[in-house]
Amino acid sequence: MVSARVIRNLKKEFRNSALAKIGLLLVVGILFTAAFAPFIAPHDPTEQQLDQSELPPLGFSETTERTTSQMVEGEIQTVTETVEITPDAAHPLGTDSLGRDMLSRIIYGARTSLVVGVLGTLLAAFVGVPVGLFAGYHRGNVDDVLMRIADVSLAFPSLVLAVALIGLWGRAAVNIPDPFVVAGLAPEMPESFVLPITVVIVVGLVNWVWFARVARGEALSLRSQEYVKASRALGADDTSIIWNHVLPNAITPIIVLATVQVAAIILLESSLSFLGFSGTTLSWGFDIAQGRDYISSGQWWIASLPGLAIMFSVIGINLLGDWLRDSLDPGIEGEGGAA
Amino acid sequence: MSFGRFVLKRSLQGLGVVWGVVTVVFALRFVTPGSAINAVAPLDASQETRQAIAAELGLDQPLYVQYGQYIFDLLRGDMGFSYIRGQEVVGLVFARLPATVELALAASVVAIALSIPLGVLSATRRNQPVDYGATLFSLGGISTPNFWLGIMLILVFAVEFDVFNTSGRGVDVGDVAVSIVGSDPFVGTLLAWLAYITLPAIALGTYFMALITRLTRSGMLDELGKGYVQAARAKGLPNTLVRYKHALRNTLIPVITVLGLQLGTLIGGAVITEAVFSWPGLGTLVIDSINRRDWPVLQGSLIVIGTSFVLVNVLVDAVYAYLDPQVVND
């Protein structure tokens, strides 16, 4: 339960830990970027400007060999010339192979990562926590069956199961209108956000088992507490005991797990996008896959920069998770961060 | 309960999980869009072929007969036939398995060999530069997507400095072993092996190295603060003995459990690492099968992956019980 003591611990840990401060700063920064992407992004992230393709980031210039065909004295000749490509201040992080602005794509990519991370985690918790609490509270056959299902679920690696399910179900996406653009505040930006709904469902379904395990463990130890026994003696039914007494006291480790899971699901989403198993093309993992084909020809930034965005987001969330764990319950182990 | 009985009990439980894995994979037939025949037949199959396949698979039979037949076939080592590749699934899957095992072993051996000393060093020199370095490394390591790390390694070590190969497998580790006694030059074969495996092994192993470093560090700090460590010191035992025999041993027990649970992450990581480096293992086979809608191969691969996971976890539990006899009685 969120008591005054918990708040005090959180504050104390925060004051003493530079890492917690960095983590909070990163997470707030990314949340802000994702929420206000239409105002922050300098360009429409999907707009292609082929005459501006493959521009390097500011501070770097790239020499590249261009082969052109020219008519020389009535004959077609191929001419290879070395040209220097200089960056353009309009595209501070450069452009990709289709002339799309990297900075804008990275800013918009934050939306996909965070929305999938948070929705996927909520879905996993929504499935896993009730199942885990119920099994741990009742023990016996229900618990045995649940634990065997959990074992089977764990036997399939998240990524493999996710790839298999998306391969079978397809890559559905829904368009959600962007309120800022609809209201006319950022008219030149994409009108809707593409939510890869299959990815959300699949990452939720492959990660529920971590929530079930933690919730079960908590319920197992809470069921024999005096106040739970007292409610039972007073005639409260199981559902209300679980809801009113077990869940509130099990919530701390669940929150800590949820934080780590957001990070794990962001990594999973980027892996799925990288492999082409997503419903959107505006994602950090997708851009890394695109940029991969250009690393041997010198355009290192297309694959590198979105990866840094993933890394800093996940570092921020992990630091936040460490802070919550250290201040809420020093006894919780760092299990369940599987990507 | 004796150690032997414990291992037997865990093996039987493991067998139950494998049965669950097989059942889930069998059920995948029915979540495939369209009829179950689509899951097996090539998209352009003629009506006759489809009927032949349906009859051969027993799709006209009741569900429990189909299920029984599926399990019976698996027990005989028959995982079905890939009409798309024109090959038996078993042969395809087991031809790819060694490459994945080799990659996963290379990654985990290096990760374990480096991370445990690093974690111990970090704990015993708390708040010194080596501790900050290790903490920073492990934070970065658990937060970096391994496919991106792989591409960055290619960028630096293959594009900028042309030292490693980035695609395929070259010689396998068996060739290296044979070259010790055989006629091939050993050093040359070893280098040829390393040229291919080094980058993918680093890309795959970094996450685990970071994770184990973190776990070892926090476990060691916990143990070093406990009463028995102080008692051992008070008795006058040398510091190294206290640290490495007593504290480290107790630290490793929970580390081993987490490693067993994280094995799925290792296999999942191998899938994507293989995709980056075109490593000819099970991972590339899985992705390829999905893209070609070759469901029998996907099903076979999933069964092998799930079964390997269970097998390794039973082994891990046996090691665990050997190190800490208390768990046998739980």
XYZ file of C-alpha atoms in Angstrom, chain A residues 19 148 151-152 154-161 163-171 210 213 267 270-272 274-275 277 284-285 288-289 291-292 295-300 303-308 310-312 314-316 318-319 322 325 333-339, chain B residues 13 16-22 24-25 28 31-33 135-136 139-140 142-148 151-152 154-155 159 207 211 214-215 218 222 258 261-265 267-269 271-272 275-278 286-287 290-291 293 295 298 302-303 305-307 309-310:
130
model
C 21.327 7.068 -10.808
C 2.371 -26.214 -14.944
C 6.190 -23.800 -16.891
C 4.993 -24.592 -20.417
C 8.247 -20.260 -19.968
C 9.585 -23.063 -22.153
C 8.950 -20.916 -25.220
C 11.275 -17.898 -25.393
C 9.238 -14.656 -25.533
C 10.686 -13.627 -28.867
C 10.184 -17.018 -30.499
C 6.594 -17.295 -29.271
C 7.286 -14.212 -33.772
C 5.334 -17.460 -34.197
C 2.022 -15.931 -33.069
C 2.422 -12.826 -35.230
C 3.388 -15.067 -38.143
C 0.140 -16.979 -37.672
C -2.163 -14.054 -36.865
C -0.813 -11.400 -39.176
C 0.338 -7.861 -38.509
C 6.083 -13.215 -14.945
C 4.612 -15.925 -10.729
C 13.320 -4.347 -26.228
C 12.215 -3.328 -31.182
C 13.312 -6.906 -31.925
C 9.971 -7.674 -33.569
C 13.671 -5.259 -36.615
C 12.631 -8.686 -37.894
C 7.019 -8.516 -37.431
C 13.217 2.333 -33.819
C 13.679 -1.371 -34.552
C 17.680 -0.134 -37.539
C 16.666 -2.871 -39.993
C 19.891 1.216 -41.818
C 21.570 -2.160 -41.589
C 26.448 0.367 -42.892
C 28.885 -1.078 -45.402
C 28.458 1.889 -47.751
C 29.250 4.506 -45.121
C 25.819 5.651 -43.886
C 26.434 4.554 -40.310
C 21.196 2.150 -37.965
C 23.200 3.645 -35.086
C 21.034 6.514 -33.872
C 17.700 4.696 -33.305
C 19.628 2.062 -31.297
C 20.947 4.763 -28.993
C 16.343 2.387 -27.457
C 19.349 2.055 -25.183
C 18.787 5.326 -23.328
C 15.672 1.235 -21.489
C 18.495 2.490 -19.254
C 16.144 5.185 -17.912
C 15.760 0.205 -15.601
C 17.221 2.926 -13.352
C 16.148 -0.030 -9.452
C 12.942 -1.686 -5.849
C 15.173 -9.971 -6.467
C 15.615 -8.815 -10.008
C 13.780 -11.665 -11.673
C 11.585 -11.245 -14.693
C 13.497 -8.854 -16.855
C 13.492 -11.261 -19.764
C 13.413 -9.624 -23.134
C 7.924 -32.991 -14.052
C 5.062 -33.238 -18.150
C 6.139 -29.793 -19.361
C 7.393 -31.277 -22.633
C 3.970 -32.877 -23.053
C 2.459 -29.408 -22.509
C 4.827 -27.939 -25.094
C 3.791 -30.580 -27.623
C 0.486 -26.189 -27.410
C 2.345 -26.769 -30.664
C -1.129 -24.070 -33.208
C -5.104 -20.918 -34.653
C -3.781 -20.749 -38.187
C -6.053 -18.624 -40.362
C 27.955 -1.123 -12.707
C 27.900 1.119 -15.750
C 23.445 -1.296 -16.801
C 24.322 -0.673 -20.444
C 21.014 -5.225 -19.941
C 19.596 -2.195 -21.775
C 21.130 -2.662 -25.214
C 19.171 -4.511 -27.894
C 21.454 -7.362 -28.975
C 20.630 -7.068 -32.681
C 21.722 -3.435 -32.634
C 25.201 -4.338 -36.191
C 27.466 -1.918 -34.331
C 29.851 -5.290 -37.697
C 30.222 -1.562 -38.330
C 33.455 -2.406 -42.043
C 23.248 -9.176 -22.064
C 22.974 -9.673 -15.993
C 24.726 -7.513 -11.604
C 23.433 -10.605 -9.827
C 24.435 -7.840 -5.330
C 24.510 -9.631 0.633
C 18.019 -17.013 -12.596
C 14.952 -19.053 -16.100
C 16.765 -16.718 -18.463
C 17.694 -19.531 -20.813
C 14.625 -18.655 -22.852
C 16.044 -15.178 -23.305
C 17.471 -18.815 -27.126
C 15.270 -15.858 -28.100
C 18.419 -13.741 -28.340
C 17.126 -16.179 -32.958
C 17.706 -12.501 -33.617
C 19.252 -13.126 -38.221
C 21.847 -10.343 -37.974
C 24.822 -12.574 -38.763
C 23.065 -15.013 -41.142
C 12.198 -20.260 -37.478
C 12.108 -16.825 -39.127
C 7.291 -18.090 -40.776
C 8.076 -15.942 -43.786
C 4.455 -20.075 -44.105
C 4.187 -24.372 -40.476
C 7.910 -23.975 -37.382
C 9.213 -24.926 -31.473
C 9.129 -28.442 -30.045
C 13.386 -25.262 -28.607
C 10.834 -25.939 -25.846
C 12.275 -29.363 -25.091
C 14.689 -25.383 -22.470
C 13.090 -28.009 -20.221
